[in-house]
Each structure stands twice: as C-alpha cells, then as structure tokens.
XYZ file of C-alpha atoms in Angstrom:
130
model
C -198.678 -143.669 -160.781
C -195.373 -145.261 -161.680
C -193.462 -142.882 -163.974
C -191.557 -145.840 -165.471
C -194.786 -146.825 -167.226
C -194.518 -143.681 -169.341
C -190.770 -143.513 -170.040
C -188.600 -145.441 -172.479
C -185.130 -144.117 -171.647
C -182.903 -141.223 -172.582
C -184.066 -139.410 -175.716
C -181.107 -137.051 -176.099
C -178.473 -134.950 -174.362
C -178.501 -131.212 -175.088
C -175.234 -129.388 -175.714
C -175.259 -125.678 -176.580
C -172.609 -124.416 -178.987
C -171.250 -121.180 -180.369
C -170.224 -122.879 -183.652
C -172.590 -125.609 -184.823
C -170.545 -126.549 -187.903
C -167.430 -127.148 -185.777
C -169.503 -129.191 -183.313
C -171.055 -131.308 -186.074
C -167.635 -131.954 -187.644
C -166.178 -133.018 -184.269
C -168.940 -135.523 -183.552
C -168.894 -136.844 -187.121
C -165.221 -137.718 -186.612
C -166.394 -139.772 -183.610
C -168.823 -141.684 -185.845
C -172.019 -139.688 -185.260
C -174.346 -139.054 -188.189
C -176.728 -136.160 -188.679
C -180.244 -137.404 -187.962
C -181.869 -133.983 -188.320
C -180.591 -130.504 -189.023
C -183.047 -127.607 -188.728
C -183.693 -124.178 -187.265
C -185.656 -123.442 -184.111
C -187.275 -120.291 -185.461
C -188.761 -119.359 -182.073
C -185.285 -119.200 -180.493
C -183.483 -118.252 -183.731
C -181.058 -121.152 -183.267
C -179.547 -123.640 -185.701
C -180.157 -127.156 -184.356
C -178.677 -130.547 -185.177
C -179.475 -133.973 -183.773
C -176.471 -136.285 -184.066
C -176.799 -140.055 -183.637
C -174.353 -142.805 -182.762
C -176.261 -146.050 -182.291
C -178.692 -145.267 -179.420
C -176.935 -142.079 -178.263
C -178.409 -138.824 -179.553
C -176.913 -135.389 -179.009
C -178.985 -132.284 -179.649
C -176.646 -129.387 -180.320
C -177.925 -125.888 -180.850
C -176.096 -122.726 -181.767
C -177.181 -120.135 -179.227
C -173.983 -118.033 -179.100
C -174.205 -118.306 -175.287
C -172.391 -121.600 -174.663
C -170.195 -121.304 -171.566
C -167.316 -123.204 -173.155
C -166.247 -124.835 -169.899
C -166.452 -128.207 -168.208
C -170.003 -129.070 -167.213
C -171.487 -127.460 -170.296
C -174.104 -130.140 -171.013
C -177.360 -128.226 -170.792
C -179.961 -130.955 -170.309
C -180.829 -134.616 -170.396
C -184.113 -135.449 -172.147
C -186.159 -138.462 -171.134
C -188.319 -139.995 -173.846
C -191.969 -140.317 -172.792
C -195.045 -141.968 -174.287
C -197.651 -139.543 -172.882
C -196.423 -136.010 -172.161
C -199.728 -134.931 -170.604
C -199.733 -137.790 -168.110
C -196.093 -137.206 -167.169
C -196.773 -133.477 -166.743
C -199.694 -134.234 -164.402
C -197.460 -136.529 -162.355
C -194.648 -133.944 -162.090
C -197.171 -131.283 -161.050
C -198.783 -133.586 -158.461
C -195.358 -134.392 -157.003
C -194.574 -130.644 -156.834
C -191.424 -131.184 -158.925
C -192.132 -128.438 -161.481
C -190.120 -125.780 -159.669
C -189.443 -124.017 -162.999
C -193.200 -123.597 -163.563
C -192.626 -124.743 -167.132
C -195.493 -125.664 -169.420
C -195.656 -128.118 -172.306
C -194.091 -126.676 -175.470
C -194.203 -127.772 -179.114
C -191.447 -127.677 -181.732
C -191.914 -128.785 -185.357
C -188.938 -131.161 -185.273
C -188.910 -134.655 -186.784
C -191.885 -135.866 -188.814
C -194.750 -134.684 -186.633
C -193.101 -132.476 -184.029
C -192.240 -132.923 -180.367
C -193.883 -131.794 -177.141
C -191.717 -131.245 -174.085
C -191.247 -129.502 -170.749
C -188.264 -129.051 -168.465
C -187.766 -129.213 -164.715
C -184.718 -128.560 -162.560
C -182.974 -131.242 -160.512
C -181.447 -130.824 -157.067
C -178.070 -129.850 -158.557
C -179.531 -127.238 -160.934
C -179.411 -129.741 -163.801
C -182.191 -129.538 -166.387
C -184.309 -132.629 -166.951
C -186.479 -132.487 -170.046
C -189.427 -134.788 -170.702
C -190.031 -135.092 -174.440
C -192.544 -136.937 -176.610
C -192.179 -137.492 -180.344
C -195.549 -136.970 -182.006
C-alpha cells in the first residue's frame, strides 16, 4: 500500500494553550479567522480552529501548556480513509503509542483520528473529517 493514496496534506497543527482567548486574539492579529470554536467535553478543554488560507491551527486550552520553545504538540495529516491508514500503520509496526481510532463531534459530522509518535518524540496525528 502507498500511504500517499490516502493522504491529502496537512490538516492542522496543534498548539496547547493556557489562555485560549489570548491565543485567538494573537492569531487574529496575524490574519487568522475562527473556523470553529467548541468544547472537547471528554477532555474538558475549550478548542478553537483558526484558519489563514490553507494553514489551520488547532488550539486547545488544557492549562498544561509548557510555554517554551518547541511547544507545538502535534501535526495532523488529513486522510481519506482512517481505517485503511490505521491498518497500514499497524502493519508497519509504527503504532508505538498503541493508540486506537477516536471520534470527536467537531465540524459538521465529526472527525476520527489516531496519533503515533515519531522518532523525535513528535506526535503525528492522522485525521479524517466525516
């Protein structure tokens, strides 16, 4: 399987925050617009997706942001078929986090996603809009 068949590029970059309103205001000054603002009830976090052309930042108020350089939490890759990508990652023994596919009721129909860890401890999320 060629994973490129199932991916369409970067979906978003995840940045945790301790003050979501301050973060939103900062990125709005840079020209970003709020695409979605919601609450992840499972994690009890305020969430905002901010867009500037094709760049999307997911910021979420978890009160645990490290507030230091290197604080981007994850890069999410947009996929067309989360099940197929998950099977590929499992077959390649790349799911060292032992993560499973999760659902969140974001956007119109929700998203399904899972996260693995890269060789530098970076998080790589695979995410499908439903």
